[in-house]
PDB file of C-alpha atoms in Angstrom:
ATOM      1  CA  MET A   1      53.893 126.290  59.061  1.00  0.00           C
ATOM      2  CA  LYS A   2      54.813 126.132  56.257  1.00  0.00           C
ATOM      3  CA  MET A   3      51.168 125.042  54.355  1.00  0.00           C
ATOM      4  CA  LYS A   4      50.289 128.228  55.860  1.00  0.00           C
ATOM      5  CA  ALA A   5      53.032 130.471  54.346  1.00  0.00           C
ATOM      6  CA  ARG A   6      52.385 128.296  50.399  1.00  0.00           C
ATOM      7  CA  TRP A   7      48.900 129.674  51.293  1.00  0.00           C
ATOM      8  CA  ALA A   8      49.449 132.449  52.464  1.00  0.00           C
ATOM      9  CA  SER A   9      52.036 133.728  48.607  1.00  0.00           C
ATOM     10  CA  TYR A  10      48.205 132.289  46.005  1.00  0.00           C
ATOM     11  CA  PRO A  11      47.118 135.591  45.968  1.00  0.00           C
ATOM     12  CA  TYR A  12      50.629 137.033  44.622  1.00  0.00           C
ATOM     13  CA  ILE A  13      51.207 133.935  42.789  1.00  0.00           C
ATOM     14  CA  VAL A  14      47.535 134.595  41.409  1.00  0.00           C
ATOM     15  CA  TRP A  15      48.485 138.482  40.291  1.00  0.00           C
ATOM     16  CA  MET A  16      51.668 137.327  38.969  1.00  0.00           C
ATOM     17  CA  ILE A  17      49.999 135.312  36.193  1.00  0.00           C
ATOM     18  CA  ALA A  18      46.711 137.067  35.133  1.00  0.00           C
ATOM     19  CA  PHE A  19      48.602 140.812  35.636  1.00  0.00           C
ATOM     20  CA  THR A  20      51.731 140.144  34.193  1.00  0.00           C
ATOM     21  CA  VAL A  21      52.914 136.477  33.900  1.00  0.00           C
ATOM     22  CA  ILE A  22      49.085 136.276  30.540  1.00  0.00           C
ATOM     23  CA  PRO A  23      50.567 140.322  29.556  1.00  0.00           C
ATOM     24  CA  LEU A  24      53.893 139.065  28.415  1.00  0.00           C
ATOM     25  CA  CYS A  25      52.088 135.814  26.815  1.00  0.00           C
ATOM     26  CA  MET A  26      50.062 138.181  25.188  1.00  0.00           C
ATOM     27  CA  ILE A  27      52.208 141.382  23.290  1.00  0.00           C
ATOM     28  CA  VAL A  28      54.747 137.899  22.629  1.00  0.00           C
ATOM     29  CA  TYR A  29      51.959 136.054  20.842  1.00  0.00           C
ATOM     30  CA  PHE A  30      50.380 140.032  18.839  1.00  0.00           C
ATOM     31  CA  ALA A  31      53.754 139.817  17.827  1.00  0.00           C
ATOM     32  CA  PHE A  32      54.554 137.455  16.076  1.00  0.00           C
ATOM     33  CA  THR A  33      51.272 137.080  14.375  1.00  0.00           C
ATOM     34  CA  ASP A  34      49.555 139.291  11.778  1.00  0.00           C
ATOM     35  CA  GLY A  35      45.645 140.884  11.786  1.00  0.00           C
ATOM     36  CA  ASP A  36      44.662 136.764  10.908  1.00  0.00           C
ATOM     37  CA  GLY A  37      46.362 135.014  13.722  1.00  0.00           C
ATOM     38  CA  GLY A  38      49.697 133.660  11.107  1.00  0.00           C
ATOM     39  CA  PHE A  39      52.725 133.606  12.079  1.00  0.00           C
ATOM     40  CA  THR A  40      54.760 136.206  10.547  1.00  0.00           C
ATOM     41  CA  LEU A  41      57.904 138.513  11.391  1.00  0.00           C
ATOM     42  CA  GLU A  42      57.611 141.548   8.994  1.00  0.00           C
ATOM     43  CA  TYR A  43      55.878 143.380  12.518  1.00  0.00           C
ATOM     44  CA  VAL A  44      59.291 142.355  14.303  1.00  0.00           C
ATOM     45  CA  LYS A  45      61.111 143.710  11.032  1.00  0.00           C
ATOM     46  CA  LYS A  46      59.437 146.785  10.759  1.00  0.00           C
ATOM     47  CA  SER A  47      60.277 147.656  14.815  1.00  0.00           C
ATOM     48  CA  ALA A  48      63.399 147.143  13.943  1.00  0.00           C
ATOM     49  CA  TYR A  49      63.305 150.832  11.634  1.00  0.00           C
ATOM     50  CA  HIS A  50      62.282 152.525  14.963  1.00  0.00           C
ATOM     51  CA  ILE A  51      66.391 151.988  16.716  1.00  0.00           C
ATOM     52  CA  PRO A  52      67.087 155.398  16.558  1.00  0.00           C
ATOM     53  CA  THR A  53      64.284 156.393  18.742  1.00  0.00           C
ATOM     54  CA  LEU A  54      64.729 153.388  20.828  1.00  0.00           C
ATOM     55  CA  ILE A  55      68.828 154.817  21.310  1.00  0.00           C
ATOM     56  CA  LYS A  56      67.421 158.915  21.948  1.00  0.00           C
ATOM     57  CA  SER A  57      65.211 156.591  24.696  1.00  0.00           C
ATOM     58  CA  ILE A  58      68.472 155.136  26.010  1.00  0.00           C
ATOM     59  CA  TYR A  59      70.686 157.813  25.586  1.00  0.00           C
ATOM     60  CA  LEU A  60      67.455 160.273  27.688  1.00  0.00           C
ATOM     61  CA  ALA A  61      66.912 157.762  30.564  1.00  0.00           C
ATOM     62  CA  ALA A  62      70.701 157.357  31.715  1.00  0.00           C
ATOM     63  CA  ILE A  63      71.674 161.421  31.492  1.00  0.00           C
ATOM     64  CA  SER A  64      68.475 161.472  33.994  1.00  0.00           C
ATOM     65  CA  THR A  65      68.927 158.401  36.168  1.00  0.00           C
ATOM     66  CA  ALA A  66      73.115 159.164  36.098  1.00  0.00           C
ATOM     67  CA  ILE A  67      71.607 162.926  37.517  1.00  0.00           C
ATOM     68  CA  CYS A  68      69.312 161.471  40.240  1.00  0.00           C
ATOM     69  CA  LEU A  69      72.322 159.915  41.748  1.00  0.00           C
ATOM     70  CA  VAL A  70      74.858 162.205  41.205  1.00  0.00           C
ATOM     71  CA  ALA A  71      72.008 164.572  43.429  1.00  0.00           C
ATOM     72  CA  ALA A  72      70.312 161.075  46.105  1.00  0.00           C
ATOM     73  CA  TYR A  73      73.532 159.813  46.387  1.00  0.00           C
ATOM     74  CA  PRO A  74      74.533 162.698  48.844  1.00  0.00           C
ATOM     75  CA  PHE A  75      71.363 163.450  50.413  1.00  0.00           C
ATOM     76  CA  ALA A  76      70.831 159.738  50.330  1.00  0.00           C
ATOM     77  CA  TYR A  77      74.087 159.906  53.055  1.00  0.00           C
ATOM     78  CA  TYR A  78      73.448 162.995  54.806  1.00  0.00           C
ATOM     79  CA  VAL A  79      69.768 161.734  55.179  1.00  0.00           C
ATOM     80  CA  SER A  80      70.542 158.580  56.822  1.00  0.00           C
ATOM     81  CA  ARG A  81      73.416 160.443  59.169  1.00  0.00           C
ATOM     82  CA  LYS A  82      70.249 161.815  60.953  1.00  0.00           C
ATOM     83  CA  SER A  83      68.487 161.602  64.422  1.00  0.00           C
ATOM     84  CA  TYR A  84      66.041 159.087  63.738  1.00  0.00           C
ATOM     85  CA  SER A  85      63.041 161.370  64.333  1.00  0.00           C
ATOM     86  CA  ASN A  86      65.100 163.899  61.612  1.00  0.00           C
ATOM     87  CA  GLN A  87      65.369 160.964  58.915  1.00  0.00           C
ATOM     88  CA  LYS A  88      61.256 160.220  59.543  1.00  0.00           C
ATOM     89  CA  MET A  89      60.676 164.241  58.801  1.00  0.00           C
ATOM     90  CA  MET A  90      62.846 164.779  55.037  1.00  0.00           C
ATOM     91  CA  ILE A  91      62.167 161.229  54.293  1.00  0.00           C
ATOM     92  CA  MET A  92      58.386 162.445  54.511  1.00  0.00           C
ATOM     93  CA  LEU A  93      59.505 165.281  51.860  1.00  0.00           C
ATOM     94  CA  VAL A  94      61.311 163.542  49.512  1.00  0.00           C
ATOM     95  CA  MET A  95      57.718 161.120  49.830  1.00  0.00           C
ATOM     96  CA  LEU A  96      55.488 164.033  49.426  1.00  0.00           C
ATOM     97  CA  PRO A  97      55.397 164.903  46.000  1.00  0.00           C
ATOM     98  CA  MET A  98      54.837 160.210  45.135  1.00  0.00           C
ATOM     99  CA  TRP A  99      51.453 160.793  47.021  1.00  0.00           C
ATOM    100  CA  MET A 100      50.348 163.329  44.565  1.00  0.00           C
ATOM    101  CA  ASN A 101      48.658 162.151  40.208  1.00  0.00           C
ATOM    102  CA  PHE A 102      51.755 162.166  38.346  1.00  0.00           C
ATOM    103  CA  LEU A 103      50.040 163.043  35.286  1.00  0.00           C
ATOM    104  CA  LEU A 104      49.170 166.343  37.841  1.00  0.00           C
ATOM    105  CA  ARG A 105      52.872 166.434  38.551  1.00  0.00           C
ATOM    106  CA  THR A 106      54.038 166.501  35.447  1.00  0.00           C
ATOM    107  CA  HIS A 107      51.200 169.387  34.028  1.00  0.00           C
ATOM    108  CA  ALA A 108      52.281 171.446  36.525  1.00  0.00           C
ATOM    109  CA  LEU A 109      56.109 171.219  35.322  1.00  0.00           C
ATOM    110  CA  SER A 110      54.676 172.037  32.210  1.00  0.00           C
ATOM    111  CA  ALA A 111      52.482 175.734  33.467  1.00  0.00           C
ATOM    112  CA  LEU A 112      55.964 175.953  35.072  1.00  0.00           C
ATOM    113  CA  ILE A 113      58.356 175.774  32.008  1.00  0.00           C
ATOM    114  CA  GLU A 114      55.891 176.326  28.361  1.00  0.00           C
ATOM    115  CA  ASP A 115      56.801 179.347  26.656  1.00  0.00           C
ATOM    116  CA  ASN A 116      54.062 181.974  28.627  1.00  0.00           C
ATOM    117  CA  GLY A 117      54.762 179.930  32.394  1.00  0.00           C
ATOM    118  CA  VAL A 118      55.403 180.463  35.962  1.00  0.00           C
ATOM    119  CA  ILE A 119      59.573 181.374  34.998  1.00  0.00           C
ATOM    120  CA  ASN A 120      58.716 183.112  31.695  1.00  0.00           C
ATOM    121  CA  SER A 121      56.480 185.430  32.524  1.00  0.00           C
ATOM    122  CA  PHE A 122      58.727 186.207  35.299  1.00  0.00           C
ATOM    123  CA  LEU A 123      61.941 186.602  33.378  1.00  0.00           C
ATOM    124  CA  ALA A 124      59.345 189.271  31.184  1.00  0.00           C
ATOM    125  CA  LYS A 125      58.808 191.355  34.809  1.00  0.00           C
ATOM    126  CA  LEU A 126      62.378 191.565  35.100  1.00  0.00           C
ATOM    127  CA  GLY A 127      62.701 193.074  31.621  1.00  0.00           C
ATOM    128  CA  LEU A 128      65.279 189.653  30.550  1.00  0.00           C
ATOM    129  CA  GLU A 129      63.714 187.491  27.308  1.00  0.00           C
ATOM    130  CA  PRO A 130      62.302 184.132  27.375  1.00  0.00           C
ATOM    131  CA  LEU A 131      63.820 180.923  27.265  1.00  0.00           C
ATOM    132  CA  GLN A 132      62.583 178.467  25.100  1.00  0.00           C
ATOM    133  CA  MET A 133      62.485 175.364  27.410  1.00  0.00           C
ATOM    134  CA  ILE A 134      59.285 173.767  26.826  1.00  0.00           C
ATOM    135  CA  ASN A 135      59.487 170.487  23.481  1.00  0.00           C
ATOM    136  CA  THR A 136      63.299 170.142  24.386  1.00  0.00           C
ATOM    137  CA  GLU A 137      65.238 167.046  25.599  1.00  0.00           C
ATOM    138  CA  GLY A 138      66.507 169.624  28.244  1.00  0.00           C
ATOM    139  CA  ALA A 139      62.868 169.296  29.329  1.00  0.00           C
ATOM    140  CA  VAL A 140      61.882 166.048  29.357  1.00  0.00           C
ATOM    141  CA  ILE A 141      65.855 165.568  31.224  1.00  0.00           C
ATOM    142  CA  PHE A 142      64.937 167.964  34.218  1.00  0.00           C
ATOM    143  CA  GLY A 143      60.396 165.888  33.630  1.00  0.00           C
ATOM    144  CA  MET A 144      61.839 162.841  34.278  1.00  0.00           C
ATOM    145  CA  VAL A 145      64.818 164.182  37.486  1.00  0.00           C
ATOM    146  CA  TYR A 146      61.441 165.316  39.106  1.00  0.00           C
ATOM    147  CA  ASN A 147      59.457 162.859  39.008  1.00  0.00           C
ATOM    148  CA  TYR A 148      61.874 160.007  39.384  1.00  0.00           C
ATOM    149  CA  LEU A 149      64.354 161.574  41.713  1.00  0.00           C
ATOM    150  CA  PRO A 150      62.343 160.032  45.588  1.00  0.00           C
ATOM    151  CA  TYR A 151      62.984 156.282  43.611  1.00  0.00           C
ATOM    152  CA  MET A 152      66.738 156.871  43.954  1.00  0.00           C
ATOM    153  CA  ILE A 153      66.883 158.710  47.576  1.00  0.00           C
ATOM    154  CA  LEU A 154      64.460 155.177  48.448  1.00  0.00           C
ATOM    155  CA  PRO A 155      67.033 152.460  48.461  1.00  0.00           C
ATOM    156  CA  LEU A 156      69.993 154.481  48.925  1.00  0.00           C
ATOM    157  CA  TYR A 157      68.552 155.483  52.321  1.00  0.00           C
ATOM    158  CA  SER A 158      67.502 152.602  52.651  1.00  0.00           C
ATOM    159  CA  ILE A 159      70.250 150.953  51.891  1.00  0.00           C
ATOM    160  CA  MET A 160      72.933 153.223  54.268  1.00  0.00           C
ATOM    161  CA  THR A 161      70.891 152.730  57.309  1.00  0.00           C
ATOM    162  CA  LYS A 162      72.102 149.701  57.736  1.00  0.00           C
ATOM    163  CA  ILE A 163      75.928 150.509  57.208  1.00  0.00           C
ATOM    164  CA  ASP A 164      77.438 150.330  60.739  1.00  0.00           C
ATOM    165  CA  GLY A 165      78.252 153.597  61.875  1.00  0.00           C
ATOM    166  CA  ARG A 166      81.999 150.984  63.912  1.00  0.00           C
ATOM    167  CA  VAL A 167      82.459 150.979  61.060  1.00  0.00           C
ATOM    168  CA  VAL A 168      83.155 154.624  59.913  1.00  0.00           C
ATOM    169  CA  GLU A 169      84.206 154.847  63.115  1.00  0.00           C
ATOM    170  CA  ALA A 170      87.139 152.362  63.219  1.00  0.00           C
ATOM    171  CA  ALA A 171      88.238 153.352  59.743  1.00  0.00           C
ATOM    172  CA  ALA A 172      88.608 156.480  60.744  1.00  0.00           C
ATOM    173  CA  ASP A 173      90.826 154.623  63.737  1.00  0.00           C
ATOM    174  CA  LEU A 174      92.444 153.176  62.030  1.00  0.00           C
ATOM    175  CA  GLY A 175      93.754 156.534  60.234  1.00  0.00           C
ATOM    176  CA  ALA A 176      91.022 156.803  56.800  1.00  0.00           C
ATOM    177  CA  ASN A 177      89.887 160.419  55.699  1.00  0.00           C
ATOM    178  CA  THR A 178      86.852 161.250  54.666  1.00  0.00           C
ATOM    179  CA  LEU A 179      87.514 160.465  51.001  1.00  0.00           C
ATOM    180  CA  GLN A 180      88.473 157.740  51.638  1.00  0.00           C
ATOM    181  CA  THR A 181      86.771 156.176  53.999  1.00  0.00           C
ATOM    182  CA  HIS A 182      83.029 156.947  51.595  1.00  0.00           C
ATOM    183  CA  ARG A 183      85.340 155.339  48.128  1.00  0.00           C
ATOM    184  CA  ARG A 184      87.074 151.948  50.258  1.00  0.00           C
ATOM    185  CA  ILE A 185      83.590 151.639  53.114  1.00  0.00           C
ATOM    186  CA  ILE A 186      80.453 153.407  52.406  1.00  0.00           C
ATOM    187  CA  LEU A 187      80.440 153.491  49.386  1.00  0.00           C
ATOM    188  CA  PRO A 188      80.909 149.105  48.575  1.00  0.00           C
ATOM    189  CA  MET A 189      77.921 148.539  50.851  1.00  0.00           C
ATOM    190  CA  SER A 190      76.355 151.030  49.596  1.00  0.00           C
ATOM    191  CA  VAL A 191      76.375 149.148  46.001  1.00  0.00           C
ATOM    192  CA  PRO A 192      73.325 147.343  45.914  1.00  0.00           C
ATOM    193  CA  GLY A 193      70.845 150.502  46.938  1.00  0.00           C
ATOM    194  CA  ILE A 194      72.232 152.283  43.824  1.00  0.00           C
ATOM    195  CA  VAL A 195      72.007 148.918  41.383  1.00  0.00           C
ATOM    196  CA  SER A 196      68.253 149.535  42.736  1.00  0.00           C
ATOM    197  CA  GLY A 197      67.650 153.444  42.686  1.00  0.00           C
ATOM    198  CA  ILE A 198      69.475 153.095  38.645  1.00  0.00           C
ATOM    199  CA  THR A 199      67.417 150.269  37.817  1.00  0.00           C
ATOM    200  CA  MET A 200      64.156 152.053  39.756  1.00  0.00           C
ATOM    201  CA  VAL A 201      64.961 154.951  37.700  1.00  0.00           C
ATOM    202  CA  PHE A 202      65.882 153.762  33.882  1.00  0.00           C
ATOM    203  CA  VAL A 203      63.197 151.251  33.591  1.00  0.00           C
ATOM    204  CA  PRO A 204      60.245 153.984  33.703  1.00  0.00           C
ATOM    205  CA  SER A 205      62.628 157.100  32.272  1.00  0.00           C
ATOM    206  CA  VAL A 206      63.718 155.178  28.364  1.00  0.00           C
ATOM    207  CA  SER A 207      59.641 153.503  28.064  1.00  0.00           C
ATOM    208  CA  THR A 208      57.668 156.633  29.171  1.00  0.00           C
ATOM    209  CA  PHE A 209      55.141 158.609  26.611  1.00  0.00           C
ATOM    210  CA  VAL A 210      53.578 160.983  29.438  1.00  0.00           C
ATOM    211  CA  ILE A 211      56.090 163.065  30.432  1.00  0.00           C
ATOM    212  CA  SER A 212      58.083 162.817  26.290  1.00  0.00           C
ATOM    213  CA  GLY A 213      54.440 164.303  25.576  1.00  0.00           C
ATOM    214  CA  LEU A 214      53.229 167.002  27.724  1.00  0.00           C
ATOM    215  CA  LEU A 215      57.220 168.261  27.731  1.00  0.00           C
ATOM    216  CA  GLY A 216      58.955 166.793  24.876  1.00  0.00           C
ATOM    217  CA  GLY A 217      57.232 168.351  21.854  1.00  0.00           C
ATOM    218  CA  SER A 218      56.768 165.962  18.612  1.00  0.00           C
ATOM    219  CA  GLU A 219      60.687 166.782  17.621  1.00  0.00           C
ATOM    220  CA  ASN A 220      61.493 164.354  21.393  1.00  0.00           C
ATOM    221  CA  TYR A 221      59.123 161.457  19.865  1.00  0.00           C
ATOM    222  CA  LEU A 222      60.452 158.090  22.286  1.00  0.00           C
ATOM    223  CA  ILE A 223      60.271 155.032  21.627  1.00  0.00           C
ATOM    224  CA  GLY A 224      57.421 155.229  25.133  1.00  0.00           C
ATOM    225  CA  ASP A 225      55.455 157.803  22.017  1.00  0.00           C
ATOM    226  CA  LEU A 226      55.986 155.721  19.454  1.00  0.00           C
ATOM    227  CA  ILE A 227      54.178 152.493  22.187  1.00  0.00           C
ATOM    228  CA  SER A 228      51.560 154.405  22.665  1.00  0.00           C
ATOM    229  CA  VAL A 229      50.734 155.925  19.462  1.00  0.00           C
ATOM    230  CA  GLN A 230      49.887 152.357  17.907  1.00  0.00           C
ATOM    231  CA  PHE A 231      47.398 150.444  20.970  1.00  0.00           C
ATOM    232  CA  THR A 232      45.774 153.953  21.467  1.00  0.00           C
ATOM    233  CA  SER A 233      45.246 155.546  17.648  1.00  0.00           C
ATOM    234  CA  ALA A 234      46.660 153.829  15.009  1.00  0.00           C
ATOM    235  CA  TYR A 235      44.709 150.629  17.329  1.00  0.00           C
ATOM    236  CA  ASN A 236      48.021 148.139  15.644  1.00  0.00           C
ATOM    237  CA  LEU A 237      48.295 145.434  18.416  1.00  0.00           C
ATOM    238  CA  ASN A 238      50.640 143.845  16.345  1.00  0.00           C
ATOM    239  CA  TYR A 239      52.830 146.248  15.808  1.00  0.00           C
ATOM    240  CA  GLY A 240      52.685 147.683  19.031  1.00  0.00           C
ATOM    241  CA  SER A 241      53.419 144.533  20.729  1.00  0.00           C
ATOM    242  CA  ALA A 242      56.218 144.645  18.292  1.00  0.00           C
ATOM    243  CA  THR A 243      57.588 147.346  19.641  1.00  0.00           C
ATOM    244  CA  SER A 244      57.116 146.967  23.379  1.00  0.00           C
ATOM    245  CA  LEU A 245      59.115 143.079  22.924  1.00  0.00           C
ATOM    246  CA  LEU A 246      61.516 145.135  21.558  1.00  0.00           C
ATOM    247  CA  LEU A 247      61.760 148.188  23.935  1.00  0.00           C
ATOM    248  CA  MET A 248      60.885 144.780  26.689  1.00  0.00           C
ATOM    249  CA  VAL A 249      63.648 142.655  25.278  1.00  0.00           C
ATOM    250  CA  VAL A 250      65.928 145.679  25.807  1.00  0.00           C
ATOM    251  CA  VAL A 251      65.175 146.588  29.826  1.00  0.00           C
ATOM    252  CA  ILE A 252      65.891 143.054  30.077  1.00  0.00           C
ATOM    253  CA  ILE A 253      69.652 143.256  29.155  1.00  0.00           C
ATOM    254  CA  THR A 254      70.573 146.487  31.115  1.00  0.00           C
ATOM    255  CA  MET A 255      69.171 144.382  34.500  1.00  0.00           C
ATOM    256  CA  ILE A 256      70.927 141.790  33.803  1.00  0.00           C
ATOM    257  CA  ILE A 257      74.400 143.736  33.699  1.00  0.00           C
ATOM    258  CA  PHE A 258      72.776 145.770  36.337  1.00  0.00           C
ATOM    259  CA  ASN A 259      72.617 142.304  38.889  1.00  0.00           C
ATOM    260  CA  ARG A 260      75.836 141.062  37.276  1.00  0.00           C
ATOM    261  CA  LEU A 261      77.851 143.999  37.532  1.00  0.00           C
ATOM    262  CA  GLU A 262      76.401 145.190  41.755  1.00  0.00           C
ATOM    263  CA  THR A 263      77.014 140.568  42.622  1.00  0.00           C
ATOM    264  CA  GLU A 264      80.419 141.049  41.117  1.00  0.00           C
ATOM    265  CA  ASP A 265      81.058 143.678  43.322  1.00  0.00           C
ATOM    266  CA  SER A 266      79.736 141.992  46.561  1.00  0.00           C
ATOM    267  CA  GLU A 267      81.817 139.636  45.607  1.00  0.00           C
ATOM    268  CA  ALA A 268      84.804 141.701  45.276  1.00  0.00           C
ATOM    269  CA  THR A 269      83.875 143.418  48.595  1.00  0.00           C
ATOM    270  CA  LEU A 270      83.722 140.365  51.056  1.00  0.00           C
ATOM    271  CA  VAL A 271      87.448 139.616  49.144  1.00  0.00           C
TER     272      VAL A 271
END
């Protein structure tokens, strides 16, 4: 049985080596070498000049993640308390936009908020002044929330459906009101879902380049845009790899912090 399980894991191991380990090794190699393959720290030092751009990327990604969490948490809890058939219907509606291509969704959003888009055309018919929505930080945040909100809802829903309703009933029997039940029981037990949701939203948000490129314009140039330009337009693999390595370090540190917070909170809940 153990041998069969080991054989079943080989395709996954091969996949991870081919499409994760090898590309990461290539990024590290190009980040610390020059065009001739010699060791250099030149591109790593150059990537440090873009720390303000990285900070802005983290800032916008953090705001988007916070908005997703605030919006997704009550919705996920509401869905988890419904009947099984209603849960399936609501979750299908959440997943429905994900069936459409990411790029198409972002283009559709751009058509809504651009200067001559659907919203401003509607405002013009009402005799109102058009709004400047496209090419702003708000548009980038809106795009992130629009595209990544389902990735916050699903982990929260998955965790909340596992919370035994009898625990909530026991808390009510012991005199806890709704707010106390959420604060002392439901919220601590939802921490794994919160951490997973934050990770699944923050990581793609901080590295995005499609959303910022289509909705943010040149004034909202993020770290993902810089990396994309180096690999696709400038054809500077070394510079692009060094900048990617910088972003990778930030993402890894963030994930370590979130995982530690989850572990500490779980231990506190058990105590």
